[in-house]
PDB file of C-alpha atoms in Angstrom:
ATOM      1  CA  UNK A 479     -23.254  67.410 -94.371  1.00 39.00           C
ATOM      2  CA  UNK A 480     -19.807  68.672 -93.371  1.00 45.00           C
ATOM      3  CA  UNK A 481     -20.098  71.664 -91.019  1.00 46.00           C
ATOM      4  CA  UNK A 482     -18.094  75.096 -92.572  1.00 59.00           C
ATOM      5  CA  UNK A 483     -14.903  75.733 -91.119  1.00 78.00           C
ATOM      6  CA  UNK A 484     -16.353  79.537 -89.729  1.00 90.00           C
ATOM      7  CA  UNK A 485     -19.807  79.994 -89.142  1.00 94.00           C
ATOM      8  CA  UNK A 486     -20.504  83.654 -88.923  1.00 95.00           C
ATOM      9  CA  UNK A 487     -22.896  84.979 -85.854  1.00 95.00           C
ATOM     10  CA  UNK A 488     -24.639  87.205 -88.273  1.00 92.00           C
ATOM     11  CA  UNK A 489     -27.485  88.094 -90.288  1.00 89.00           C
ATOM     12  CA  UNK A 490     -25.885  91.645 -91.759  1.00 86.00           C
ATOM     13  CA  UNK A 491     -25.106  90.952 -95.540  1.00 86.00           C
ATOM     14  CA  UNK A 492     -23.025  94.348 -95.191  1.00 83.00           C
ATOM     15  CA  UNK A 493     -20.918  92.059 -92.562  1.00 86.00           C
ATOM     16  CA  UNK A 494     -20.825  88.982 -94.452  1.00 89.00           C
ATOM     17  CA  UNK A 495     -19.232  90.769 -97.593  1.00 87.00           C
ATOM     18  CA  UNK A 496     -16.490  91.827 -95.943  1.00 87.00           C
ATOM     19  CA  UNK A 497     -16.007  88.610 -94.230  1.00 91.00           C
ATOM     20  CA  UNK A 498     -15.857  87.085 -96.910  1.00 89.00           C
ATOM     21  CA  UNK A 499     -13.440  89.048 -98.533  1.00 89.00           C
ATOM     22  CA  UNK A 500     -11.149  89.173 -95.476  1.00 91.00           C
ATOM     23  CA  UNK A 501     -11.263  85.767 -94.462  1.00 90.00           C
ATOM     24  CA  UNK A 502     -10.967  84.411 -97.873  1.00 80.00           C
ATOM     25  CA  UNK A 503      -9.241  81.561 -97.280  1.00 79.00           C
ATOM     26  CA  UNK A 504     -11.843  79.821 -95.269  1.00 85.00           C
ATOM     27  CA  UNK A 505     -15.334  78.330 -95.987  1.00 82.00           C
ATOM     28  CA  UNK A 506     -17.577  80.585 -94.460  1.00 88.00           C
ATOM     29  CA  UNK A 507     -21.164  80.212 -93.445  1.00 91.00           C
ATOM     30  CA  UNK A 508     -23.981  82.245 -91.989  1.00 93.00           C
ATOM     31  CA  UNK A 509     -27.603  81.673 -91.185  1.00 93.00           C
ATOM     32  CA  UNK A 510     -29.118  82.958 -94.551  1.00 90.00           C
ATOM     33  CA  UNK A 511     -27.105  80.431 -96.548  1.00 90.00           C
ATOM     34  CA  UNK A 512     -29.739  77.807 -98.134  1.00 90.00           C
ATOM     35  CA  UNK A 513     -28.379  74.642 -96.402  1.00 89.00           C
ATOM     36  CA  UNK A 514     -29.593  76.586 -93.281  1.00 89.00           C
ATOM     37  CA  UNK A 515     -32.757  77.676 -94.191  1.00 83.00           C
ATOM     38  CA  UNK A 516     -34.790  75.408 -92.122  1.00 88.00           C
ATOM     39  CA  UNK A 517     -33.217  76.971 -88.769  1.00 89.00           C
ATOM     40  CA  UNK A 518     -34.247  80.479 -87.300  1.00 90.00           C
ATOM     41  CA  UNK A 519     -31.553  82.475 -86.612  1.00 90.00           C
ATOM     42  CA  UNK A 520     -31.265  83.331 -83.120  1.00 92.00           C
ATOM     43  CA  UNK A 521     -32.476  86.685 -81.670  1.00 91.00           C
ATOM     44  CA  UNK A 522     -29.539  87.767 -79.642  1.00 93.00           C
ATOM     45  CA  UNK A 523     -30.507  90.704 -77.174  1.00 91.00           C
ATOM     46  CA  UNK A 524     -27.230  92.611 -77.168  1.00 90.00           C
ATOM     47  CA  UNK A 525     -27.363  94.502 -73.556  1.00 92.00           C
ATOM     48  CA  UNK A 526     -23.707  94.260 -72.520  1.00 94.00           C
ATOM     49  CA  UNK A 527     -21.830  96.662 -71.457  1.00 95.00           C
ATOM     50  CA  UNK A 528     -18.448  96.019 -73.489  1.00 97.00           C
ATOM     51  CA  UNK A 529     -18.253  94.775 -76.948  1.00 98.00           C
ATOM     52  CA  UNK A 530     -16.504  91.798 -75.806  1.00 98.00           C
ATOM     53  CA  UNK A 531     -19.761  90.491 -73.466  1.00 98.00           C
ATOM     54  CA  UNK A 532     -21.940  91.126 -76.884  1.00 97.00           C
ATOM     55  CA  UNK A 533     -19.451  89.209 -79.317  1.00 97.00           C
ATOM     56  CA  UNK A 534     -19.509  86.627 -76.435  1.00 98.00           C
ATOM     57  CA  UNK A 535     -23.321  86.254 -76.233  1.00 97.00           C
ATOM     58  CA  UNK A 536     -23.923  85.884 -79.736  1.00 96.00           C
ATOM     59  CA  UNK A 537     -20.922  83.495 -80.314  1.00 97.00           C
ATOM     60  CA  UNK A 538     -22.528  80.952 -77.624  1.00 97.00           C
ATOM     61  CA  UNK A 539     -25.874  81.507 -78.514  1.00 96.00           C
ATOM     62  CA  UNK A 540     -25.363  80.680 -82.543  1.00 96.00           C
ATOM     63  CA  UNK A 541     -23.212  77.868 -81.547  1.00 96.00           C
ATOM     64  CA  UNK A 542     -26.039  76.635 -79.490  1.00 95.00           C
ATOM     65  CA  UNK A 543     -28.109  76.470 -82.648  1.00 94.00           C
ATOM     66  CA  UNK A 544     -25.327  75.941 -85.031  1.00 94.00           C
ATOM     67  CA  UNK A 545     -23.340  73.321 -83.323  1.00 93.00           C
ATOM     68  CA  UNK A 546     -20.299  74.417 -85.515  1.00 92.00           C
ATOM     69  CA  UNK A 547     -17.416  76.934 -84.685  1.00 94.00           C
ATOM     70  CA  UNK A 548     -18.879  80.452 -84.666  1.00 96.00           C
ATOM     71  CA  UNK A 549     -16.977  83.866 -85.284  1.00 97.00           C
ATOM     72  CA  UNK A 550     -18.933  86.571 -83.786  1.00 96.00           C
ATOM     73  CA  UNK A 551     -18.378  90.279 -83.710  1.00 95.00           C
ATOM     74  CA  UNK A 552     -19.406  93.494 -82.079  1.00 95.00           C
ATOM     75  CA  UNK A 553     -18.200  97.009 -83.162  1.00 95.00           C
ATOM     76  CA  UNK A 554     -19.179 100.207 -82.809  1.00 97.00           C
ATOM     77  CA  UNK A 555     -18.051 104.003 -83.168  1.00 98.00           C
ATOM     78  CA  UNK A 556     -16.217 106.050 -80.368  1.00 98.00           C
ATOM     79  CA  UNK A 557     -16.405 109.639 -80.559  1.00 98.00           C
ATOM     80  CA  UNK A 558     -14.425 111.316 -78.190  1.00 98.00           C
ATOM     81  CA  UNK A 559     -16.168 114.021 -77.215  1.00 98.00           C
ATOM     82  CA  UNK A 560     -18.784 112.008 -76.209  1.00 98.00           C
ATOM     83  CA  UNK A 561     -16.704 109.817 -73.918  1.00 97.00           C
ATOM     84  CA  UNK A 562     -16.452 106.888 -76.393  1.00 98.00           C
ATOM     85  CA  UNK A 563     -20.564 107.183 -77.357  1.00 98.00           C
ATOM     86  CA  UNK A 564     -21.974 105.634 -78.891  1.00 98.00           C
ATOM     87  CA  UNK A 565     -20.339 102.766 -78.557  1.00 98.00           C
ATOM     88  CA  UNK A 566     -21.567  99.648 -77.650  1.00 97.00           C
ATOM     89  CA  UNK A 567     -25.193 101.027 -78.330  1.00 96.00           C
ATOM     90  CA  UNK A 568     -24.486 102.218 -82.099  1.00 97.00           C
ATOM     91  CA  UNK A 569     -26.527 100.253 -83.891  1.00 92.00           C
ATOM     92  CA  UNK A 570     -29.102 101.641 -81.465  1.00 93.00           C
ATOM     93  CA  UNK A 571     -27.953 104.849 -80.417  1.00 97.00           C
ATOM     94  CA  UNK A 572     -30.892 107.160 -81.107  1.00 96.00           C
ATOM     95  CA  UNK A 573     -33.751 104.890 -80.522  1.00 95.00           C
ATOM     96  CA  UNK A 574     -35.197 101.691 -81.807  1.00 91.00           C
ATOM     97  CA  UNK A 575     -36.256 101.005 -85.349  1.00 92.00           C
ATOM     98  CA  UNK A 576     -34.319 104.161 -86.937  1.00 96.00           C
ATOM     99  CA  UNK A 577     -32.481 104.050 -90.350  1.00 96.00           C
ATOM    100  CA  UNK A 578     -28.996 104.922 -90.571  1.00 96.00           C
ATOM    101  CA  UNK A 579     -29.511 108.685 -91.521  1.00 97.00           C
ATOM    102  CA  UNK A 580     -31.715 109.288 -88.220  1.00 98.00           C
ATOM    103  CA  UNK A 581     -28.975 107.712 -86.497  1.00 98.00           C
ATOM    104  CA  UNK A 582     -26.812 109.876 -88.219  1.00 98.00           C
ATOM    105  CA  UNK A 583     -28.297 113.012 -87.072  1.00 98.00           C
ATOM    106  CA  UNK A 584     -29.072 112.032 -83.687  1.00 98.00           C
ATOM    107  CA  UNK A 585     -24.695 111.712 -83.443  1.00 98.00           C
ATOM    108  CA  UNK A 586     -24.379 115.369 -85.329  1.00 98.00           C
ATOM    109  CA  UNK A 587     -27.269 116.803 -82.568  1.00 98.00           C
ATOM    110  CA  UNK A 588     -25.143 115.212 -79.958  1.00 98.00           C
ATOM    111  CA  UNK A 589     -21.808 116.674 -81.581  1.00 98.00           C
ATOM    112  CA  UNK A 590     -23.659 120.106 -82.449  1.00 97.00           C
ATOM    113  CA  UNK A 591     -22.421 121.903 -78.920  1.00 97.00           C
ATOM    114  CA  UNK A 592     -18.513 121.086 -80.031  1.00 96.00           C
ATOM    115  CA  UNK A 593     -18.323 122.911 -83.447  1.00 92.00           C
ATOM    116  CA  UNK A 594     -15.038 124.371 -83.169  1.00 92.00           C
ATOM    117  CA  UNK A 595     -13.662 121.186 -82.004  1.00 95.00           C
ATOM    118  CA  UNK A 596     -12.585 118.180 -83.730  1.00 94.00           C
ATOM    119  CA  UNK A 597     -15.047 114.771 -83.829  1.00 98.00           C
ATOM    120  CA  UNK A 598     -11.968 112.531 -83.599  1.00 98.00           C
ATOM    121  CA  UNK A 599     -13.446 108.771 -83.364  1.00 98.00           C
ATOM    122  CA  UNK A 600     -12.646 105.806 -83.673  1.00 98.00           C
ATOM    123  CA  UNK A 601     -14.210 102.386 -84.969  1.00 98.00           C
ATOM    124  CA  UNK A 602     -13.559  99.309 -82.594  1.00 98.00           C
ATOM    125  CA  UNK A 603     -14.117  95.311 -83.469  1.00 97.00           C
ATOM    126  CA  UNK A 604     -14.099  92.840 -81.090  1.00 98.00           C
ATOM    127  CA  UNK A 605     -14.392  89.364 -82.226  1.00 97.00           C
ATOM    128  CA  UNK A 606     -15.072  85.692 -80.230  1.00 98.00           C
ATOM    129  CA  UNK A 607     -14.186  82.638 -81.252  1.00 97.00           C
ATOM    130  CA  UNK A 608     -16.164  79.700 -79.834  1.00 97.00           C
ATOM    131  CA  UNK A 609     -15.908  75.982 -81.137  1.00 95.00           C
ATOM    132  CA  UNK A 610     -17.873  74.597 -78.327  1.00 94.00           C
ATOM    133  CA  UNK A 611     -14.962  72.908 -76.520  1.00 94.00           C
ATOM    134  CA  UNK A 612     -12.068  75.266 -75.895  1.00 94.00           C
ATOM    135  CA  UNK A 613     -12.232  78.491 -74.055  1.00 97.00           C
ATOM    136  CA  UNK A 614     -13.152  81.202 -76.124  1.00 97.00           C
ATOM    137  CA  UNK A 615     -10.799  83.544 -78.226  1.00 98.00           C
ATOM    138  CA  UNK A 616     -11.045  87.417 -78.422  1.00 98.00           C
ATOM    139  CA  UNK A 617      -9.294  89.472 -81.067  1.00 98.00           C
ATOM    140  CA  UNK A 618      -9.896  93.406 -81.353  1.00 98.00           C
ATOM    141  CA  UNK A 619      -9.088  96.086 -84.121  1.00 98.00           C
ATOM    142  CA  UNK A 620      -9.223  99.913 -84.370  1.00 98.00           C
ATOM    143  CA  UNK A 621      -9.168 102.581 -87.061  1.00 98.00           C
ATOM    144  CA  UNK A 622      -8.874 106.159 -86.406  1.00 98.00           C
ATOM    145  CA  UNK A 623     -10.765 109.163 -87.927  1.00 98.00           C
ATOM    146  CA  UNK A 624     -13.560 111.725 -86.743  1.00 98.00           C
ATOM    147  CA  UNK A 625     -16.872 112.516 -87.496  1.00 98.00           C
ATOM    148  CA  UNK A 626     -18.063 113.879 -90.607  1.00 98.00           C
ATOM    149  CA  UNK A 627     -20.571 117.099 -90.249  1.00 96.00           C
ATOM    150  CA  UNK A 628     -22.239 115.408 -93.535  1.00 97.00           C
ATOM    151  CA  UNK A 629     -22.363 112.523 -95.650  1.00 97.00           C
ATOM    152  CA  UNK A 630     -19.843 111.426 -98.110  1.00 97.00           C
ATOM    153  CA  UNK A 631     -20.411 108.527-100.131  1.00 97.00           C
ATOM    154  CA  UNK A 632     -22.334 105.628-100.352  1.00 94.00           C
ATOM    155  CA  UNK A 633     -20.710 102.835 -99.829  1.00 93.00           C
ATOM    156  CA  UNK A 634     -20.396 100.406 -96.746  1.00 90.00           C
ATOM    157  CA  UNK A 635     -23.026 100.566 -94.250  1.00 91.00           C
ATOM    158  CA  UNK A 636     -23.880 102.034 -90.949  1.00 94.00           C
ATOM    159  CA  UNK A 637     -21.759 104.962 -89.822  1.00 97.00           C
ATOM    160  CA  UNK A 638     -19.439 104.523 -93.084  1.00 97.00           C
ATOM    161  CA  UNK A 639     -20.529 107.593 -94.670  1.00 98.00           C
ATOM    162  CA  UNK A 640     -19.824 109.930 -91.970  1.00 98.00           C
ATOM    163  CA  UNK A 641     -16.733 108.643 -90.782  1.00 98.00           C
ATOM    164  CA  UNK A 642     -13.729 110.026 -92.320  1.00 98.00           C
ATOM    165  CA  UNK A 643     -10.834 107.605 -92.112  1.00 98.00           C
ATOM    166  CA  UNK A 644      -7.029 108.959 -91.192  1.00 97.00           C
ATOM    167  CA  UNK A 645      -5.673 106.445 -93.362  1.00 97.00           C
ATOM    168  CA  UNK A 646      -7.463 106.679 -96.356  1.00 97.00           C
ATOM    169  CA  UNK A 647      -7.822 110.320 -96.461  1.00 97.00           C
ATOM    170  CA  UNK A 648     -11.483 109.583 -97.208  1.00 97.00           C
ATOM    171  CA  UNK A 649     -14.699 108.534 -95.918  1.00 98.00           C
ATOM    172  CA  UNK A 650     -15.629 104.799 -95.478  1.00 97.00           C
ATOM    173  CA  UNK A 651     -18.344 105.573 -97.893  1.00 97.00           C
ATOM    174  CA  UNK A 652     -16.389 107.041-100.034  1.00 98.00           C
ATOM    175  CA  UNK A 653     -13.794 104.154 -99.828  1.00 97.00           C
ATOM    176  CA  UNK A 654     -13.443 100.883-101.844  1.00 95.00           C
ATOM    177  CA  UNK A 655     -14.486  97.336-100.571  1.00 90.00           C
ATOM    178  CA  UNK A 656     -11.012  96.940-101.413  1.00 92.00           C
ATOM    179  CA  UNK A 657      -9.562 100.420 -99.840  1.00 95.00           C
ATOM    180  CA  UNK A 658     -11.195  99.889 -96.323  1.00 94.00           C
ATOM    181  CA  UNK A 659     -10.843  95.872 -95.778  1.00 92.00           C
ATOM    182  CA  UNK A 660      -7.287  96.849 -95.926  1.00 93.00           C
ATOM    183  CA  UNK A 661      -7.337  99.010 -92.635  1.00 96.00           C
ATOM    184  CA  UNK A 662     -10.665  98.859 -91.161  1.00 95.00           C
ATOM    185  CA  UNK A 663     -11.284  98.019 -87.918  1.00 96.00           C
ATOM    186  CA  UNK A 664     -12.335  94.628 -88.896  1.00 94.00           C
ATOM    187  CA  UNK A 665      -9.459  94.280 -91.133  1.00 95.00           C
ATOM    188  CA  UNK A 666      -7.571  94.535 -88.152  1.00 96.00           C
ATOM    189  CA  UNK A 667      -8.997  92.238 -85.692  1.00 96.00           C
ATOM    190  CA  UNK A 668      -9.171  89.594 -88.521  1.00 95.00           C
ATOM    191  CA  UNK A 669      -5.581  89.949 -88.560  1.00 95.00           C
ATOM    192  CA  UNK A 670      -5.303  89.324 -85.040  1.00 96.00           C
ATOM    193  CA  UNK A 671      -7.391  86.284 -85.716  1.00 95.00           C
ATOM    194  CA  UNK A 672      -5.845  84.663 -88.875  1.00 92.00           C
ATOM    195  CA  UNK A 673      -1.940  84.755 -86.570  1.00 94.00           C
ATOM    196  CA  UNK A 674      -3.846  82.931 -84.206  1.00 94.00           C
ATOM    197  CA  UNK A 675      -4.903  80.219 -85.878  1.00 89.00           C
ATOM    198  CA  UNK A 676      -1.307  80.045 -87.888  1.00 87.00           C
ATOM    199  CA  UNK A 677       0.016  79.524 -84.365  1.00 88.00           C
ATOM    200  CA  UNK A 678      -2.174  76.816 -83.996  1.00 82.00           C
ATOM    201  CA  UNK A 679      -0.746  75.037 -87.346  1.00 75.00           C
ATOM    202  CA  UNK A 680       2.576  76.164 -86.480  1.00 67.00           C
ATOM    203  CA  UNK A 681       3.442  75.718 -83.092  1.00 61.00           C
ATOM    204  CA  UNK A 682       7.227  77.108 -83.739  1.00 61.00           C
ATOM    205  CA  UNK A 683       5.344  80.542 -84.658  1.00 49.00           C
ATOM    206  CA  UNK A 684       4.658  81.035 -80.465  1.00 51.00           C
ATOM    207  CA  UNK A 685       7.818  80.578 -79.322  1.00 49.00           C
TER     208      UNK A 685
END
């Protein structure tokens, strides 16, 4: 069996939609796809301190498994009034096994001493690259926005519903697949990502 030209280091559907949607153009894989049934995916304990350590871990560690190029990410949400928290720890940032809307509320308790003050914030993406053979390849994307003081929407995932986006004029949850893979933070480090590789099919495109 041919390998997939991207393996994605992930087992978030939410994720692997809007992979698929931004990186269209290549054959994409992840571990829940049938041919890959018969492997486990890899618990991956994310305790870096940078989102570039975390994207690093899991890239390795799926390739390990895998043994086919790997795209992993980490991303997270930057308030700053909370001197970029939560960060690297949003998907835990509360406490273990929470959903989303304790999570939620756990940021607006946080934020709930600063109510004259605008919850700007930020998404960041960090993506690695790892094949295995070269040296592996970073690429990182922001969006700007702040804090919502309640939900809007329900689309996305995670923090999408309380994060109002500058550019849309709109919360992610409130936003179309369509409307946020245009400028979200993934958006932009896939961006980053897809001039690399055109570099590496047109060498001219360095110089």
């Amino acid at each position: 069996m041919a390998g997939p030209a991207l393996f994605l280091a992930t087992v978030n559907l939410g994720k692997v939609a809007e992979f698929q949607k931004l990186l269209g153009q290549f054959a994409l894989s992840h571990p829940k796809r049938p041919e890959f049934a018969h492997l486990k995916a890899p618990h991956v304990v994310e305790d870096g301190t940078t989102y570039f350590e975390n994207a690093l871990k899991k890239a390795m560690r799926y390739h390990e498994v895998y043994r086919v190029p790997v795209l992993a990410d980490d991303s997270g949400l930057e308030v700053d009034l909370l001197k970029g928290e939560p960060g690297v720890n949003s998907a835990y940032y509360g406490g273990d096994n929470l959903s989303w809307a304790d999570r939620w509320s756990a940021l607006w308790a946080a934020l709930r001493p600063f109510p004259h003050e605008p919850w700007t914030a930020r998404f960041r993406a960090v993506f690695c690259y790892y094949d295995g053979q070269s040296v592996p390849k970073f690429f990182e994307g922001t969006t700007e926005g702040k804090v919502l003081s309640s939900a809007k929407g329900g689309e996305g995932f995670g923090y999408d519903p309380i994060f109002w986006s500058a550019l849309l004029g709109k919360s992610f949850g409130e936003a179309s697949a369509e409307d946020k893979n245009r400028i979200s933070h993934r958006a932009a480090a896939v961006q980053a990502f897809l001039k690399w590789r055109e570099s590496l099919d047109h060498p001219d495109a360095r110089r």
